[in-house]
PDB file of C-alpha atoms in Angstrom:
ATOM      1  CA  MET A   1      14.081   4.244 127.480  1.00  0.00           C
ATOM      2  CA  TYR A   2      14.070   2.138 124.303  1.00  0.00           C
ATOM      3  CA  GLU A   3      17.365   3.343 122.890  1.00  0.00           C
ATOM      4  CA  THR A   4      19.518   0.981 120.870  1.00  0.00           C
ATOM      5  CA  ARG A   5      22.846   0.376 122.585  1.00  0.00           C
ATOM      6  CA  VAL A   6      25.676  -1.096 120.517  1.00  0.00           C
ATOM      7  CA  THR A   7      29.401  -1.769 120.690  1.00  0.00           C
ATOM      8  CA  VAL A   8      31.335  -1.217 117.478  1.00  0.00           C
ATOM      9  CA  ASN A   9      34.964  -2.063 116.850  1.00  0.00           C
ATOM     10  CA  GLY A  10      36.830  -0.294 114.099  1.00  0.00           C
ATOM     11  CA  ARG A  11      39.468   2.316 113.400  1.00  0.00           C
ATOM     12  CA  VAL A  12      39.523   6.075 113.909  1.00  0.00           C
ATOM     13  CA  ALA A  13      38.861   7.331 110.359  1.00  0.00           C
ATOM     14  CA  THR A  14      39.262  11.106 110.907  1.00  0.00           C
ATOM     15  CA  GLN A  15      41.122  13.417 113.234  1.00  0.00           C
ATOM     16  CA  VAL A  16      39.211  14.041 116.448  1.00  0.00           C
ATOM     17  CA  ASP A  17      37.414  17.410 116.394  1.00  0.00           C
ATOM     18  CA  HIS A  18      37.217  18.940 119.866  1.00  0.00           C
ATOM     19  CA  TRP A  19      35.517  22.145 121.017  1.00  0.00           C
ATOM     20  CA  THR A  20      33.596  23.679 123.889  1.00  0.00           C
ATOM     21  CA  ALA A  21      29.827  23.997 123.441  1.00  0.00           C
ATOM     22  CA  PRO A  22      28.051  27.261 124.390  1.00  0.00           C
ATOM     23  CA  SER A  23      26.881  25.510 127.563  1.00  0.00           C
ATOM     24  CA  GLY A  24      30.544  25.089 128.581  1.00  0.00           C
ATOM     25  CA  ALA A  25      30.604  21.306 128.031  1.00  0.00           C
ATOM     26  CA  SER A  26      33.473  19.742 126.081  1.00  0.00           C
ATOM     27  CA  VAL A  27      32.481  18.006 122.844  1.00  0.00           C
ATOM     28  CA  SER A  28      34.470  15.620 120.643  1.00  0.00           C
ATOM     29  CA  ARG A  29      33.543  14.073 117.321  1.00  0.00           C
ATOM     30  CA  PHE A  30      35.259  11.627 114.994  1.00  0.00           C
ATOM     31  CA  ARG A  31      34.367   9.116 112.288  1.00  0.00           C
ATOM     32  CA  LEU A  32      34.721   5.418 113.032  1.00  0.00           C
ATOM     33  CA  ALA A  33      35.275   2.934 110.184  1.00  0.00           C
ATOM     34  CA  SER A  34      34.270  -0.663 110.862  1.00  0.00           C
ATOM     35  CA  THR A  35      35.290  -3.109 108.142  1.00  0.00           C
ATOM     36  CA  VAL A  36      33.817  -6.602 107.847  1.00  0.00           C
ATOM     37  CA  ARG A  37      36.392  -9.264 106.987  1.00  0.00           C
ATOM     38  CA  ARG A  38      35.498 -12.505 105.253  1.00  0.00           C
ATOM     39  CA  LEU A  39      37.459 -15.695 104.671  1.00  0.00           C
ATOM     40  CA  ASP A  40      37.958 -16.310 100.959  1.00  0.00           C
ATOM     41  CA  ARG A  41      37.677 -20.105 100.858  1.00  0.00           C
ATOM     42  CA  GLN A  42      39.341 -20.355  97.439  1.00  0.00           C
ATOM     43  CA  SER A  43      42.525 -18.520  98.425  1.00  0.00           C
ATOM     44  CA  GLY A  44      42.346 -19.283 102.153  1.00  0.00           C
ATOM     45  CA  SER A  45      43.027 -15.633 103.030  1.00  0.00           C
ATOM     46  CA  TRP A  46      40.982 -12.941 104.744  1.00  0.00           C
ATOM     47  CA  THR A  47      39.642 -10.100 102.603  1.00  0.00           C
ATOM     48  CA  ASP A  48      37.755  -6.892 103.319  1.00  0.00           C
ATOM     49  CA  ALA A  49      34.046  -7.157 102.489  1.00  0.00           C
ATOM     50  CA  PHE A  50      32.516  -3.706 103.208  1.00  0.00           C
ATOM     51  CA  THR A  51      33.015  -0.789 105.574  1.00  0.00           C
ATOM     52  CA  SER A  52      30.386   0.932 107.721  1.00  0.00           C
ATOM     53  CA  PHE A  53      31.054   4.465 108.938  1.00  0.00           C
ATOM     54  CA  TYR A  54      29.740   5.967 112.170  1.00  0.00           C
ATOM     55  CA  THR A  55      29.977   9.505 113.502  1.00  0.00           C
ATOM     56  CA  VAL A  56      30.948   9.213 117.164  1.00  0.00           C
ATOM     57  CA  TRP A  57      29.925  12.016 119.550  1.00  0.00           C
ATOM     58  CA  ALA A  58      31.231  12.366 123.099  1.00  0.00           C
ATOM     59  CA  TRP A  59      30.587  14.919 125.817  1.00  0.00           C
ATOM     60  CA  ARG A  60      32.278  16.297 128.951  1.00  0.00           C
ATOM     61  CA  ALA A  61      35.169  14.288 130.482  1.00  0.00           C
ATOM     62  CA  LEU A  62      34.899  11.513 127.880  1.00  0.00           C
ATOM     63  CA  ALA A  63      35.237  14.132 125.124  1.00  0.00           C
ATOM     64  CA  VAL A  64      38.417  15.552 126.669  1.00  0.00           C
ATOM     65  CA  ASN A  65      39.909  12.083 127.178  1.00  0.00           C
ATOM     66  CA  ILE A  66      39.100  11.071 123.593  1.00  0.00           C
ATOM     67  CA  ALA A  67      40.702  14.228 122.220  1.00  0.00           C
ATOM     68  CA  SER A  68      43.881  13.609 124.235  1.00  0.00           C
ATOM     69  CA  SER A  69      44.064   9.851 123.596  1.00  0.00           C
ATOM     70  CA  LEU A  70      42.991   8.913 120.061  1.00  0.00           C
ATOM     71  CA  ALA A  71      44.863   9.359 116.802  1.00  0.00           C
ATOM     72  CA  LEU A  72      43.986   8.667 113.191  1.00  0.00           C
ATOM     73  CA  GLY A  73      44.006   4.963 112.290  1.00  0.00           C
ATOM     74  CA  GLU A  74      44.037   3.574 115.819  1.00  0.00           C
ATOM     75  CA  PRO A  75      41.849   0.512 116.541  1.00  0.00           C
ATOM     76  CA  VAL A  76      39.114   1.294 119.074  1.00  0.00           C
ATOM     77  CA  LEU A  77      35.948  -0.087 120.646  1.00  0.00           C
ATOM     78  CA  VAL A  78      33.026   2.313 121.073  1.00  0.00           C
ATOM     79  CA  SER A  79      29.934   1.544 123.150  1.00  0.00           C
ATOM     80  CA  GLY A  80      26.988   3.877 123.126  1.00  0.00           C
ATOM     81  CA  ARG A  81      23.562   4.773 121.833  1.00  0.00           C
ATOM     82  CA  LEU A  82      22.958   4.290 118.112  1.00  0.00           C
ATOM     83  CA  ARG A  83      20.858   6.777 116.171  1.00  0.00           C
ATOM     84  CA  ILE A  84      20.107   6.668 112.458  1.00  0.00           C
ATOM     85  CA  ARG A  85      19.438  10.062 110.873  1.00  0.00           C
ATOM     86  CA  GLU A  86      17.880  10.725 107.511  1.00  0.00           C
ATOM     87  CA  GLY A  87      18.040  14.037 105.732  1.00  0.00           C
ATOM     88  CA  GLU A  88      18.399  15.912 102.505  1.00  0.00           C
ATOM     89  CA  ARG A  89      21.232  18.193 101.480  1.00  0.00           C
ATOM     90  CA  GLU A  90      21.582  19.924  98.113  1.00  0.00           C
ATOM     91  CA  GLY A  91      18.727  17.838  96.697  1.00  0.00           C
ATOM     92  CA  ARG A  92      20.275  14.504  97.729  1.00  0.00           C
ATOM     93  CA  ARG A  93      18.912  12.224 100.425  1.00  0.00           C
ATOM     94  CA  PHE A  94      21.341  10.778 102.938  1.00  0.00           C
ATOM     95  CA  VAL A  95      21.347   8.425 105.900  1.00  0.00           C
ATOM     96  CA  THR A  96      23.938   8.621 108.678  1.00  0.00           C
ATOM     97  CA  ALA A  97      24.641   6.420 111.663  1.00  0.00           C
ATOM     98  CA  GLU A  98      25.650   8.263 114.828  1.00  0.00           C
ATOM     99  CA  LEU A  99      26.920   6.888 118.122  1.00  0.00           C
ATOM    100  CA  THR A 100      26.662   8.893 121.315  1.00  0.00           C
ATOM    101  CA  ALA A 101      29.598   7.324 123.120  1.00  0.00           C
ATOM    102  CA  GLU A 102      29.340   6.101 126.690  1.00  0.00           C
ATOM    103  CA  THR A 103      32.724   4.328 126.674  1.00  0.00           C
ATOM    104  CA  VAL A 104      35.639   4.350 124.252  1.00  0.00           C
ATOM    105  CA  GLY A 105      38.829   2.348 124.458  1.00  0.00           C
ATOM    106  CA  HIS A 106      41.708   1.029 122.406  1.00  0.00           C
ATOM    107  CA  ASP A 107      41.287  -2.481 120.971  1.00  0.00           C
ATOM    108  CA  LEU A 108      43.952  -4.393 122.899  1.00  0.00           C
ATOM    109  CA  SER A 109      43.726  -7.376 120.541  1.00  0.00           C
ATOM    110  CA  ARG A 110      45.606  -5.156 118.079  1.00  0.00           C
ATOM    111  CA  GLY A 111      48.250  -3.587 120.341  1.00  0.00           C
ATOM    112  CA  THR A 112      49.127  -2.333 123.804  1.00  0.00           C
ATOM    113  CA  ALA A 113      48.114   0.751 125.733  1.00  0.00           C
ATOM    114  CA  ALA A 114      48.984   2.389 129.033  1.00  0.00           C
ATOM    115  CA  PHE A 115      46.209   3.734 131.227  1.00  0.00           C
ATOM    116  CA  LEU A 116      46.676   7.068 132.941  1.00  0.00           C
ATOM    117  CA  ARG A 117      44.000   8.472 135.244  1.00  0.00           C
ATOM    118  CA  SER A 118      42.664  11.729 133.872  1.00  0.00           C
ATOM    119  CA  SER A 119      43.783  14.441 136.228  1.00  0.00           C
ATOM    120  CA  GLY A 120      43.609  17.249 133.771  1.00  0.00           C
ATOM    121  CA  ALA A 121      44.144  15.618 130.382  1.00  0.00           C
ATOM    122  CA  LYS A 122      44.227  18.193 127.624  1.00  0.00           C
ATOM    123  CA  PRO A 123      43.042  17.820 124.018  1.00  0.00           C
ATOM    124  CA  GLY A 124      45.723  17.609 121.370  1.00  0.00           C
ATOM    125  CA  LEU A 125      48.260  15.627 123.380  1.00  0.00           C
ATOM    126  CA  VAL A 126      48.144  12.654 121.024  1.00  0.00           C
ATOM    127  CA  PRO A 127      51.597  11.849 119.626  1.00  0.00           C
ATOM    128  CA  VAL A 128      51.979  12.944 116.027  1.00  0.00           C
ATOM    129  CA  PRO A 129      52.612   9.987 113.669  1.00  0.00           C
ATOM    130  CA  GLY A 130      56.259   9.990 112.634  1.00  0.00           C
ATOM    131  CA  ALA A 131      57.324  12.045 115.652  1.00  0.00           C
ATOM    132  CA  ASP A 132      60.658  11.195 117.257  1.00  0.00           C
ATOM    133  CA  ILE A 133      59.844   8.575 119.897  1.00  0.00           C
ATOM    134  CA  ASP A 134      63.471   7.956 120.807  1.00  0.00           C
ATOM    135  CA  GLU A 135      63.895  11.198 122.733  1.00  0.00           C
ATOM    136  CA  GLU A 136      65.076  11.057 126.323  1.00  0.00           C
ATOM    137  CA  PRO A 137      62.435  10.738 129.074  1.00  0.00           C
ATOM    138  CA  PRO A 138      61.750  13.745 131.306  1.00  0.00           C
ATOM    139  CA  GLU A 139      63.889  14.265 134.389  1.00  0.00           C
ATOM    140  CA  PRO A 140      62.452  13.089 137.728  1.00  0.00           C
ATOM    141  CA  ASP A 141      60.315  15.564 139.630  1.00  0.00           C
ATOM    142  CA  ALA A 142      62.547  18.387 140.834  1.00  0.00           C
ATOM    143  CA  GLY A 143      60.290  18.800 143.868  1.00  0.00           C
ATOM    144  CA  ALA A 144      61.004  15.263 145.142  1.00  0.00           C
ATOM    145  CA  PRO A 145      63.191  14.971 148.251  1.00  0.00           C
ATOM    146  CA  PRO A 146      66.880  14.199 147.509  1.00  0.00           C
ATOM    147  CA  GLY A 147      67.528  10.492 147.044  1.00  0.00           C
ATOM    148  CA  ARG A 148      63.863   9.701 146.312  1.00  0.00           C
ATOM    149  CA  ALA A 149      62.298   9.285 142.902  1.00  0.00           C
ATOM    150  CA  ALA A 150      59.181  11.189 141.988  1.00  0.00           C
ATOM    151  CA  ALA A 151      55.911   9.467 142.822  1.00  0.00           C
ATOM    152  CA  ALA A 152      54.341   7.409 140.072  1.00  0.00           C
ATOM    153  CA  PRO A 153      51.261   8.874 138.410  1.00  0.00           C
ATOM    154  CA  ALA A 154      48.018   7.468 139.764  1.00  0.00           C
ATOM    155  CA  GLY A 155      47.476   4.059 138.202  1.00  0.00           C
ATOM    156  CA  GLY A 156      50.790   4.093 136.320  1.00  0.00           C
ATOM    157  CA  GLN A 157      54.508   3.511 136.571  1.00  0.00           C
ATOM    158  CA  ALA A 158      57.073   6.091 137.585  1.00  0.00           C
ATOM    159  CA  ASN A 159      58.934   7.873 134.777  1.00  0.00           C
ATOM    160  CA  GLY A 160      61.492   5.522 133.285  1.00  0.00           C
ATOM    161  CA  ALA A 161      59.923   2.353 134.750  1.00  0.00           C
ATOM    162  CA  ARG A 162      58.168  -0.428 132.906  1.00  0.00           C
ATOM    163  CA  ALA A 163      55.762  -2.989 134.265  1.00  0.00           C
ATOM    164  CA  ASP A 164      58.307  -5.782 133.654  1.00  0.00           C
ATOM    165  CA  GLY A 165      60.892  -3.969 135.812  1.00  0.00           C
ATOM    166  CA  ALA A 166      63.162  -2.956 132.932  1.00  0.00           C
ATOM    167  CA  SER A 167      64.156   0.641 132.382  1.00  0.00           C
ATOM    168  CA  ALA A 168      62.223   2.471 129.661  1.00  0.00           C
ATOM    169  CA  GLN A 169      65.546   3.591 128.208  1.00  0.00           C
ATOM    170  CA  GLU A 170      66.209  -0.089 127.352  1.00  0.00           C
ATOM    171  CA  SER A 171      62.987  -0.256 125.333  1.00  0.00           C
ATOM    172  CA  PRO A 172      63.463   0.265 121.581  1.00  0.00           C
ATOM    173  CA  ALA A 173      60.272   2.291 121.233  1.00  0.00           C
ATOM    174  CA  TRP A 174      58.306   4.087 123.919  1.00  0.00           C
ATOM    175  CA  SER A 175      55.976   7.017 124.116  1.00  0.00           C
ATOM    176  CA  ALA A 176      52.999   8.415 125.954  1.00  0.00           C
ATOM    177  CA  HIS A 177      51.590  11.751 126.898  1.00  0.00           C
ATOM    178  CA  THR A 178      50.208  13.623 129.862  1.00  0.00           C
ATOM    179  CA  ALA A 179      49.522  17.239 130.604  1.00  0.00           C
ATOM    180  CA  GLU A 180      52.943  17.486 132.306  1.00  0.00           C
ATOM    181  CA  GLY A 181      55.080  15.714 129.698  1.00  0.00           C
ATOM    182  CA  ARG A 182      55.920  12.325 128.264  1.00  0.00           C
ATOM    183  CA  ILE A 183      55.837   9.158 130.355  1.00  0.00           C
ATOM    184  CA  PRO A 184      57.628   6.220 128.725  1.00  0.00           C
ATOM    185  CA  PHE A 185      55.991   2.877 128.121  1.00  0.00           C
ATOM    186  CA  PRO A 186      56.814   0.131 125.637  1.00  0.00           C
ATOM    187  CA  ALA A 187      55.151   0.535 122.258  1.00  0.00           C
ATOM    188  CA  THR A 188      55.252  -3.227 121.722  1.00  0.00           C
ATOM    189  CA  ALA A 189      54.944  -6.144 124.094  1.00  0.00           C
ATOM    190  CA  PRO A 190      58.300  -7.147 125.656  1.00  0.00           C
TER     191      PRO A 190
END
């Protein structure tokens, strides 16, 4: 009833751990680093002041979507319930800040993203940094009637199409992921 709800923006500081709890619910966990930036009036430039770390916990569908969407270093916004834990381990006291996530999303002030409705997202489908993003897009759905393109995924563009009408093959960098394969989208704004 009197839980503290917060929204924290920061970067994914660890790989997302994902597993299934004994109850059968999906669970994901990652560390979120939120760095305060200050304007140095003498130099006129922004500098990092200090970093706060949070352990983010997510359950069920959100946990699966986090595991299939987030990668190390990505900027995100996390809203949820804040809990401060105190404890002692090996004779040393510690304090941790934990967020039980209610919503998680990419920080679009730092880049672009493409939304795909979760119709069976699977953990571990996040593109690996440094992976070849210039590979050819998948072929249209073989089950589509001749002369017709495959239907677009719910809430998204058809394979090879971009929101601005240009072909994804014309885009210098594109990548995405779904349970069925890669769906192209521009990595940078056109």
